Amino acid sequence: MQVNYPSHANIVEVGPRDGLQNEASLLHIADKVNLINALSQAGLQHIESGSFVSPKWVPQMANSDQVFANITRKAGVIYSALTPNLKGYEGASAANADTVAVFASASSSFSMKNINCDIPTSIERFTAVIEQAKKDNRPVRGYVSCVLGCPYEGDVSPQAVLDVTKALLDLGCYEVSLGDTIGVGTALKTKKLTDLLISQISINKLALHCHDTYGQALTNVLIGLQQGINTFDSSVGGLGGCPYAAGASGNLASEDLVYMLNNMGIETGVDLQKMVHIGQEISDVLGRKNQSKTGIALYNKVN
Amino acid sequence: MQVNYPSHANIVEVGPRDGLQNEASLLHIADKVNLINALSQAGLQHIESGSFVSPKWVPQMANSDQVFANITRKAGVIYSALTPNLKGYEGASAANADTVAVFASASSSFSMKNINCDIPTSIERFTAVIEQAKKDNRPVRGYVSCVLGCPYEGDVSPQAVLDVTKALLDLGCYEVSLGDTIGVGTALKTKKLTDLLISQISINKLALHCHDTYGQALTNVLIGLQQGINTFDSSVGGLGGCPYAAGASGNLASEDLVYMLNNMGIETGVDLQKMVHIGQEISDVLGRKNQSKTGIALYNKVN
């Protein structure tokens, strides 16, 4: 079986948002700014840098406006923000986020518990955001959560993922990131899901957002690469845990992803050694264990 | 791209030997016996249970004879032992090990540093072991280390792996386990290596022994499955570290492997929940961190 892997892959670094949002410790603004600046210096081209949500719900993201105001913008790098509604969008716009992201779910129960409304209502709520973003010439990325399983419903049907993905693309999202929010996906499920999506959606509008809770994230990325997908979300140091199991991994660690891609001759533009140091430093600042296997191995390498 | 995955996979559990041998703490005999008995009760069919080497070199394996004498043998389960030379073989034979294993390297430098002789000499040394094993009707498994990279030489050529693998099979090994001893292998390298091996060796004589030092083990197993290999070595709790980086992972954790295989409909006969408890318990006994992501996630699962 011969596979034509892509020559280049895009990494969307979600550590400063999706990662930090799921860490127990609150960071100082300066630490967040340093993290984002270090990531841009390591070659990341798309850095999810904050979220404009109520600080009541997500205290970790309370100061995203100040983070955006203080980062050193590197030419060509996309600094994006999560915007759940029009009020959030206005904050992101004022902060001059390059792109914004909206967040839907393929699981109705998860949607209710996570953003307090059913799936159709969530799509409706995003309509206003996307309309305004269009006027402002600001690209909107879509997220779909629970694409390979839900903590409340268990299995999620590929058709449900297709429906919400199409709805977000129809509204005007330039890309939809398929999130295995609880990391339960395995290779065959990823294959079946992407088979269906690819049959109806242009592959360059799809990204994979794999979690490593069960150690499966890279196998799912590998299937994605074999399917022709070449945009992947990951988080330096594996920032972000799992709310359903103490000590478990959350986001796929960027270092582990870059290690694989670099060694497969798939260009990422990312400096792995710099990433390893960023992952260890932010883990130390947060007082949590580095969740990147590559990070631990390279940082502590003897010879 | 359609792949016909095997309907069944064989897991060779190497925790009690390859795993414990690379842990700092020495276990009591009773703890080892309990571990091996628990593994057989969890459905493992092949358990590497000890090593008959000089206790000067490997103190963790000093009491393998007593371990073998005290385990409760379960019908159908293979209890194997590592035997570097004829003296070791005699010990394993006296202990009634069901199969024995010999250990060569695809890297000359690694062979010199690890077993203190070059590759041809190591093969010669195994000849006596295998001859005696044949007389005793005892199957011999071969290991080849450094198949995807060497800590001293860097890259290792697939041809070198092929040569030593063939030599072991020619001597009479029933199977050769291809070891990515330092975990540097990635998907494409695994594909290229196995392409060459499969072109000249029957696939049912090959097994993969992947290390997870850089988080790549399961992607390499996935490639192996796509190539038609269906025997994989792993270690409960990811027992066994990496001598080249403090805190780094070593052997692929059996729980992560079983999670993937079970969820791909590939039968293993292994009870994952039992494995999760064994992995956590032995980690606690050793006072080391559980290295299985699946183990941590399932052991600490909230709902």
XYZ file of C-alpha atoms in Angstrom:
606
model
C 0.000 0.000 0.000
C 1.589 3.243 -1.144
C 0.481 6.554 0.352
C 1.288 10.003 -0.976
C 1.785 12.038 2.144
C 1.550 15.824 1.798
C 4.850 17.706 1.488
C 3.703 20.346 3.960
C 1.399 20.445 6.980
C -0.170 23.395 8.787
C -0.103 23.386 12.554
C -2.641 25.447 14.461
C -1.114 25.989 17.894
C -3.949 26.035 20.422
C -1.892 25.970 23.636
C -2.435 29.607 24.670
C -6.232 29.227 24.380
C -7.597 25.676 24.385
C -4.594 24.542 26.412
C -4.412 27.209 29.119
C -8.191 27.287 29.419
C -8.063 23.723 30.730
C -5.169 24.202 33.139
C -5.945 24.804 36.807
C -3.461 27.660 37.290
C -4.141 31.208 36.151
C -1.253 32.798 34.282
C -0.108 36.401 34.465
C -0.622 38.400 31.286
C 3.147 38.674 30.829
C 3.533 34.879 30.921
C 0.880 34.486 28.234
C 2.481 37.163 26.095
C 5.889 35.515 26.480
C 4.416 32.160 25.520
C 2.764 33.507 22.376
C 5.869 35.448 21.335
C 8.058 32.382 21.859
C 5.681 30.301 19.738
C 5.841 32.758 16.867
C 9.639 32.759 17.134
C 9.595 28.947 16.950
C 7.913 29.187 13.569
C 4.245 28.641 14.337
C 2.110 30.374 11.699
C -1.267 30.227 13.437
C -1.530 30.776 17.181
C -4.867 30.685 18.966
C -4.093 33.422 21.429
C -7.187 34.038 23.507
C -10.917 33.821 23.984
C -13.512 36.555 24.351
C -15.912 34.885 26.721
C -17.313 35.825 30.078
C -14.554 35.680 32.727
C -17.206 34.237 35.014
C -17.216 31.072 32.891
C -13.569 30.957 31.855
C -11.369 32.863 34.299
C -8.223 31.618 32.530
C -9.107 33.769 29.510
C -10.200 36.890 31.416
C -7.454 39.135 30.092
C -7.368 38.155 26.423
C -7.750 41.807 25.344
C -4.576 42.729 27.207
C -2.770 39.691 25.855
C -3.588 40.766 22.309
C -2.534 44.323 23.089
C 0.884 43.251 24.332
C 2.083 40.521 21.989
C 4.755 41.352 19.423
C 3.069 40.577 16.144
C 5.247 38.737 13.692
C 4.503 39.315 10.029
C 2.598 36.453 8.440
C 1.493 34.895 11.717
C -2.234 34.537 12.363
C -3.258 35.395 15.920
C -6.767 34.047 16.420
C -9.419 34.295 19.129
C -12.436 32.254 20.153
C -15.709 34.178 19.941
C -18.857 32.433 21.176
C -21.225 35.294 20.329
C -21.445 38.816 18.901
C -20.293 40.441 22.123
C -17.218 38.210 22.096
C -16.668 39.020 18.443
C -16.671 42.734 19.215
C -13.964 42.172 21.815
C -11.871 40.155 19.387
C -12.377 42.794 16.720
C -11.312 45.580 19.068
C -8.232 43.476 19.936
C -7.529 43.124 16.221
C -7.551 39.314 16.165
C -6.559 38.171 12.663
C -9.175 35.436 12.613
C -11.896 34.330 14.984
C -13.323 30.923 15.751
C -16.798 29.680 16.616
C -17.473 26.486 18.475
C -20.279 23.976 17.811
C -20.728 20.344 18.774
C -21.720 17.175 16.976
C -23.317 15.977 20.219
C -26.530 17.572 21.401
C -25.902 16.738 25.072
C -22.400 18.189 24.951
C -23.721 21.330 23.298
C -26.286 21.791 26.073
C -23.741 21.222 28.851
C -20.897 23.176 27.256
C -22.541 26.194 25.644
C -25.987 25.877 27.153
C -28.002 25.555 23.957
C -28.888 22.905 21.398
C -26.989 22.546 18.139
C -29.402 24.526 15.887
C -29.471 27.396 18.397
C -25.673 27.446 18.517
C -25.487 27.666 14.729
C -28.028 30.484 14.786
C -25.988 32.327 17.395
C -22.900 32.096 15.186
C -24.749 33.558 12.207
C -24.511 37.069 13.617
C -20.804 36.585 14.394
C -20.020 35.347 10.915
C -22.093 38.075 9.227
C -20.195 40.759 11.084
C -16.845 39.051 10.414
C -17.641 39.015 6.696
C -18.269 42.767 6.776
C -14.950 43.208 8.553
C -13.122 40.903 6.135
C -12.090 38.685 9.036
C -11.910 34.922 8.390
C -13.863 32.630 10.702
C -12.752 29.152 11.645
C -15.288 26.606 12.878
C -14.774 23.994 15.550
C -16.880 20.895 15.927
C -16.467 19.029 19.188
C -17.121 15.371 20.049
C -16.607 14.162 16.476
C -15.454 10.707 17.615
C -17.366 10.385 20.863
C -19.129 12.320 23.599
C -18.698 12.061 27.378
C -22.493 12.051 27.793
C -23.785 10.233 24.697
C -20.924 7.841 23.886
C -20.814 7.192 20.150
C -21.505 10.119 17.827
C -22.651 9.384 14.280
C -20.490 10.550 11.376
C -23.685 11.935 9.818
C -24.163 14.281 12.802
C -20.586 15.505 12.330
C -21.176 16.016 8.624
C -24.372 17.992 9.258
C -22.851 20.485 11.676
C -19.635 20.754 9.632
C -21.648 21.594 6.522
C -23.754 24.109 8.456
C -20.622 25.944 9.603
C -19.106 25.945 6.123
C -22.400 27.097 4.613
C -22.442 30.010 7.044
C -19.024 31.051 5.780
C -16.327 29.381 7.878
C -13.170 28.979 5.797
C -12.261 25.729 7.575
C -13.732 23.380 10.141
C -11.558 21.759 12.772
C -12.868 18.326 13.763
C -12.342 17.888 17.484
C -11.966 14.561 19.241
C -12.686 16.417 22.457
C -12.299 13.482 24.832
C -9.653 11.607 22.850
C -11.630 8.389 22.433
C -11.111 8.148 18.686
C -9.061 5.377 17.132
C -7.711 4.798 13.648
C -10.644 3.012 12.044
C -13.228 5.456 13.424
C -11.167 8.351 12.129
C -10.973 6.670 8.750
C -14.734 6.106 8.573
C -15.556 9.641 9.685
C -13.179 11.293 7.264
C -14.305 8.986 4.428
C -17.805 10.415 4.791
C -16.705 14.036 5.193
C -14.284 13.918 2.279
C -16.992 12.491 0.045
C -18.925 15.748 0.412
C -16.485 18.449 1.526
C -13.304 19.764 -0.059
C -10.387 18.328 1.900
C -8.662 21.696 2.273
C -11.580 22.882 4.389
C -10.977 20.201 7.017
C -8.584 20.121 9.966
C -8.115 17.551 12.730
C -8.028 18.477 16.401
C -6.985 15.300 18.213
C -6.742 14.781 21.935
C -4.265 12.325 23.415
C -6.252 11.176 26.447
C -5.854 7.516 25.459
C -2.557 7.979 23.584
C -4.301 7.731 20.206
C -3.918 11.278 18.862
C -0.976 10.669 16.529
C -2.493 7.521 15.055
C -5.546 9.589 14.170
C -3.322 12.292 12.666
C -1.561 9.602 10.639
C -4.899 8.412 9.261
C -5.752 12.046 8.499
C -2.491 12.446 6.566
C -3.208 9.244 4.656
C -6.624 10.678 3.782
C -5.019 13.897 2.507
C -5.784 16.222 5.411
C -2.871 18.526 6.180
C -3.995 20.891 8.935
C -3.727 19.755 12.551
C -4.353 21.456 15.884
C -1.960 20.814 18.754
C -0.795 22.353 21.984
C 2.770 22.955 23.137
C 3.669 20.762 26.114
C 0.272 19.121 25.675
C -1.192 22.109 27.555
C -4.773 21.435 28.604
C -5.849 18.416 30.592
C -8.977 16.352 30.551
C -11.890 17.388 32.797
C -13.087 13.779 32.936
C -9.939 12.176 34.410
C -7.444 13.692 36.835
C -3.904 13.672 35.457
C -4.943 12.488 32.014
C -3.631 14.096 28.834
C -5.726 16.485 26.785
C -4.570 18.158 23.610
C -2.035 16.429 21.392
C 1.398 17.870 22.228
C 2.799 19.969 19.389
C 6.279 18.544 19.958
C 5.086 14.950 19.387
C 3.278 16.050 16.221
C 6.243 18.021 14.878
C 8.583 15.120 15.647
C 6.471 12.815 13.507
C 5.957 15.261 10.642
C 9.604 16.369 10.516
C 10.765 12.758 10.438
C 8.333 11.920 7.657
C 9.725 14.723 5.506
C 6.530 16.737 5.917
C 7.543 20.366 6.275
C 6.030 22.376 9.140
C 8.328 25.388 9.459
C 8.516 24.708 13.186
C 11.794 24.538 15.129
C 11.387 21.453 17.316
C 14.167 22.292 19.765
C 12.617 25.704 20.447
C 9.241 24.056 20.972
C 10.756 21.580 23.438
C 12.075 24.448 25.549
C 8.812 26.385 25.365
C 6.857 23.277 26.427
C 9.094 22.621 29.408
C 9.183 26.281 30.478
C 5.422 26.782 30.400
C 4.966 23.468 32.247
C 7.334 24.747 34.934
C 5.540 28.101 35.157
C 2.233 26.287 35.610
C 3.741 23.745 38.005
C 2.354 20.848 35.980
C 3.930 17.862 34.312
C 5.048 18.242 30.716
C 2.628 16.081 28.714
C 4.806 15.814 25.609
C 6.739 12.551 25.324
C 9.053 14.113 22.733
C 9.413 17.153 24.978
C 10.486 15.091 27.986
C 12.831 12.905 25.908
C 14.608 15.774 24.136
C 14.717 18.131 27.113
C 16.371 15.466 29.284
C 18.439 13.777 26.611
C 21.785 12.598 27.921
C 23.803 12.279 24.752
C -7.242 3.756 0.495
C -8.756 0.603 1.958
C -6.784 -1.516 4.401
C -7.621 -5.010 5.546
C -6.621 -5.013 9.177
C -6.107 -8.397 10.818
C -9.020 -9.745 12.850
C -6.708 -10.789 15.675
C -3.415 -9.562 17.110
C -0.942 -11.268 19.430
C 0.458 -9.266 22.290
C 3.759 -10.278 23.837
C 3.755 -8.746 27.303
C 7.338 -7.771 28.139
C 6.694 -5.779 31.319
C 8.014 -8.349 33.825
C 11.325 -8.621 31.919
C 12.166 -5.791 29.520
C 10.077 -3.412 31.613
C 11.282 -4.213 35.131
C 14.863 -4.563 33.921
C 14.844 -0.851 33.087
C 13.177 0.359 36.280
C 15.387 1.705 39.058
C 13.650 -0.144 41.901
C 14.235 -3.806 42.666
C 11.053 -5.789 43.227
C 10.499 -8.581 45.710
C 9.943 -11.998 44.170
C 6.361 -12.030 45.437
C 5.605 -8.754 43.646
C 6.934 -10.160 40.377
C 4.957 -13.358 40.807
C 1.794 -11.365 41.558
C 2.388 -9.235 38.476
C 2.821 -12.221 36.178
C -0.186 -14.024 37.625
C -2.338 -10.919 37.247
C -1.244 -10.571 33.612
C -2.218 -14.148 32.814
C -5.579 -13.556 34.485
C -6.058 -10.447 32.320
C -5.819 -12.641 29.231
C -2.203 -12.208 28.095
C -1.103 -15.322 26.212
C 2.658 -14.683 26.138
C 4.407 -13.186 29.140
C 8.140 -12.554 29.153
C 8.714 -13.463 32.763
C 12.420 -13.237 33.436
C 15.988 -13.243 32.230
C 18.813 -15.660 32.951
C 21.755 -13.284 32.916
C 24.454 -12.479 35.424
C 22.950 -10.611 38.416
C 26.114 -8.495 38.331
C 24.889 -6.962 35.055
C 21.153 -6.985 35.616
C 20.307 -7.040 39.336
C 16.598 -6.541 38.559
C 16.493 -10.058 37.079
C 18.582 -11.797 39.753
C 15.811 -14.064 41.017
C 14.204 -15.183 37.760
C 14.539 -18.851 38.728
C 12.491 -18.269 41.856
C 9.954 -16.227 39.930
C 9.440 -19.095 37.499
C 9.212 -21.550 40.397
C 6.439 -19.593 42.093
C 4.105 -18.396 39.354
C 0.767 -20.120 38.871
C 0.935 -21.411 35.335
C -2.240 -20.899 33.342
C -2.907 -23.418 30.605
C -2.105 -22.076 27.147
C -0.006 -19.173 28.383
C 3.611 -18.963 27.220
C 6.034 -17.938 29.967
C 9.281 -16.957 28.272
C 12.783 -16.032 29.411
C 15.708 -14.125 27.929
C 18.829 -16.261 27.524
C 21.975 -14.510 26.299
C 24.130 -17.646 26.249
C 24.188 -21.378 26.946
C 24.598 -20.908 30.680
C 21.498 -18.686 30.680
C 19.678 -21.238 28.572
C 20.416 -23.945 31.116
C 18.905 -21.786 33.837
C 15.799 -21.119 31.739
C 15.529 -24.801 30.940
C 15.787 -25.770 34.603
C 13.093 -23.191 35.338
C 10.947 -24.770 32.632
C 10.492 -21.612 30.564
C 8.097 -22.392 27.694
C 10.158 -20.430 25.190
C 13.441 -18.561 25.347
C 14.654 -15.450 23.571
C 18.016 -14.369 22.204
C 18.988 -10.783 21.648
C 21.012 -9.367 18.725
C 21.367 -5.853 17.355
C 21.203 -4.259 13.943
C 23.784 -1.731 15.122
C 27.379 -2.816 15.613
C 28.129 -0.099 18.184
C 25.053 -0.970 20.215
C 25.987 -4.656 20.116
C 29.474 -3.853 21.453
C 28.168 -1.620 24.247
C 25.175 -3.756 25.186
C 26.375 -7.337 24.931
C 30.082 -6.708 24.567
C 30.636 -8.357 21.189
C 30.132 -7.576 17.528
C 27.087 -8.784 15.606
C 28.641 -11.916 14.027
C 30.024 -13.015 17.394
C 26.609 -12.536 19.005
C 24.981 -14.700 16.334
C 27.652 -17.351 16.866
C 27.020 -17.265 20.593
C 23.298 -17.873 20.022
C 24.003 -20.900 17.843
C 24.734 -23.075 20.846
C 21.600 -21.821 22.618
C 19.389 -22.536 19.637
C 20.930 -25.962 19.018
C 20.220 -27.016 22.571
C 16.725 -25.530 22.471
C 15.983 -27.559 19.335
C 17.028 -30.728 21.140
C 14.726 -29.778 23.997
C 11.852 -28.917 21.668
C 11.778 -25.390 23.098
C 10.944 -22.545 20.669
C 13.377 -19.631 20.453
C 12.320 -16.070 19.747
C 14.830 -13.594 18.344
C 15.097 -9.914 19.178
C 16.809 -7.365 16.989
C 17.499 -4.030 18.635
C 17.991 -0.577 17.078
C 15.987 -1.390 13.940
C 14.982 2.259 13.420
C 17.942 4.036 14.954
C 20.855 3.645 17.349
C 21.901 5.908 20.234
C 25.522 5.692 19.053
C 25.299 5.411 15.276
C 22.105 7.342 14.503
C 20.472 5.914 11.395
C 20.527 2.151 10.911
C 20.114 0.752 7.416
C 17.126 -1.510 6.675
C 19.601 -3.872 5.005
C 21.484 -4.318 8.298
C 18.173 -5.176 9.979
C 17.329 -7.632 7.226
C 20.724 -9.337 7.515
C 20.565 -9.981 11.250
C 16.867 -10.911 11.105
C 17.575 -13.493 8.426
C 20.550 -14.827 10.387
C 18.342 -15.390 13.446
C 15.608 -17.056 11.410
C 18.168 -19.214 9.614
C 19.487 -20.367 12.976
C 15.991 -21.510 13.870
C 14.153 -18.677 15.653
C 10.398 -19.079 15.069
C 9.890 -15.294 15.043
C 11.968 -12.139 15.179
C 10.814 -9.117 17.140
C 12.000 -5.870 15.555
C 12.931 -3.472 18.342
C 12.871 0.304 18.048
C 14.990 0.352 21.183
C 15.218 4.124 21.569
C 11.812 4.976 20.098
C 13.087 7.224 17.317
C 11.135 5.496 14.551
C 8.330 7.239 12.713
C 5.666 6.034 10.316
C 7.522 6.343 7.023
C 10.696 4.731 8.349
C 8.653 1.846 9.712
C 6.959 1.496 6.335
C 10.266 1.433 4.455
C 11.880 -1.044 6.839
C 8.937 -3.434 6.804
C 8.604 -3.129 3.013
C 12.106 -4.552 2.697
C 11.668 -7.248 5.339
C 8.308 -8.412 4.011
C 9.757 -8.719 0.530
C 12.037 -11.482 1.792
C 10.571 -12.883 4.999
C 7.195 -14.444 5.729
C 5.115 -11.863 7.593
C 4.084 -14.298 10.325
C 7.720 -14.520 11.399
C 7.884 -10.787 12.201
C 6.815 -8.883 15.302
C 7.169 -5.197 16.215
C 8.620 -4.045 19.519
C 8.021 -0.292 19.593
C 9.166 2.161 22.230
C 7.195 5.282 22.998
C 10.047 7.628 23.907
C 8.883 10.223 21.377
C 5.191 9.238 21.481
C 5.453 7.453 18.144
C 4.989 3.803 19.150
C 1.331 3.417 18.218
C 1.760 5.105 14.842
C 4.452 2.542 14.083
C 2.163 -0.271 15.242
C -0.555 1.134 12.973
C 1.823 1.005 10.016
C 2.734 -2.544 11.036
C -0.949 -3.523 11.050
C -1.418 -1.930 7.631
C 1.522 -4.004 6.414
C -0.052 -7.180 7.769
C 2.037 -7.699 10.910
C -0.067 -8.881 13.834
C 2.317 -9.533 16.723
C 3.348 -6.642 18.964
C 5.407 -6.382 22.139
C 4.267 -4.044 24.880
C 4.638 -3.493 28.591
C 1.901 -2.967 31.154
C 1.979 0.570 32.590
C 4.715 1.318 30.077
C 7.145 -0.382 32.496
C 10.742 0.347 31.546
C 12.157 3.795 31.044
C 14.749 5.142 28.680
C 18.398 5.111 29.804
C 19.126 8.077 27.529
C 16.650 10.598 28.990
C 15.479 10.879 32.602
C 11.715 10.599 32.944
C 11.187 9.636 29.316
C 8.947 6.764 28.275
C 10.331 3.421 27.177
C 8.230 0.464 26.132
C 4.853 1.031 24.527
C 2.207 0.675 27.245
C 0.076 -2.430 26.760
C -3.062 -0.522 27.786
C -2.607 2.052 24.982
C -2.058 -0.759 22.481
C -5.057 -2.774 23.669
C -7.241 0.354 23.621
C -6.401 0.896 19.967
C -6.766 -2.730 18.908
C -10.032 -3.300 20.810
C -11.533 -0.164 19.289
C -10.471 -1.219 15.798
C -12.262 -4.547 16.196
C -8.946 -6.404 16.345
C -9.321 -9.141 18.912
C -6.595 -9.499 21.569
C -8.226 -11.584 24.281
C -7.015 -9.019 26.814
C -9.278 -7.463 29.455
C -8.417 -3.757 29.311
C -9.923 -2.830 32.681
C -7.851 -5.514 34.397
C -4.727 -4.248 32.607
C -5.443 -0.696 33.758
C -5.501 -1.839 37.368
C -2.365 -3.947 36.992
C -0.523 -1.006 35.398
C -1.486 1.387 38.170
C -0.734 -1.101 40.943
C 2.735 -2.020 39.689
C 3.490 1.694 39.164
C 2.513 2.331 42.785
C 4.636 -0.581 44.037
C 7.624 0.799 42.116
C 6.878 4.390 43.157
C 7.038 5.561 39.554
C 4.580 7.375 37.333
C 2.200 5.291 35.265
C 3.386 5.754 31.665
C 0.171 4.590 30.019
C -2.096 7.415 28.840
C -5.021 4.993 28.612
C -4.129 3.676 32.052
C -4.188 7.130 33.640
C -7.387 8.135 31.831
C -9.362 5.008 32.697
C -8.039 4.625 36.234
C -9.009 8.196 37.094
C -12.139 8.455 34.993
C -14.828 10.516 36.678
C -17.958 9.352 34.901
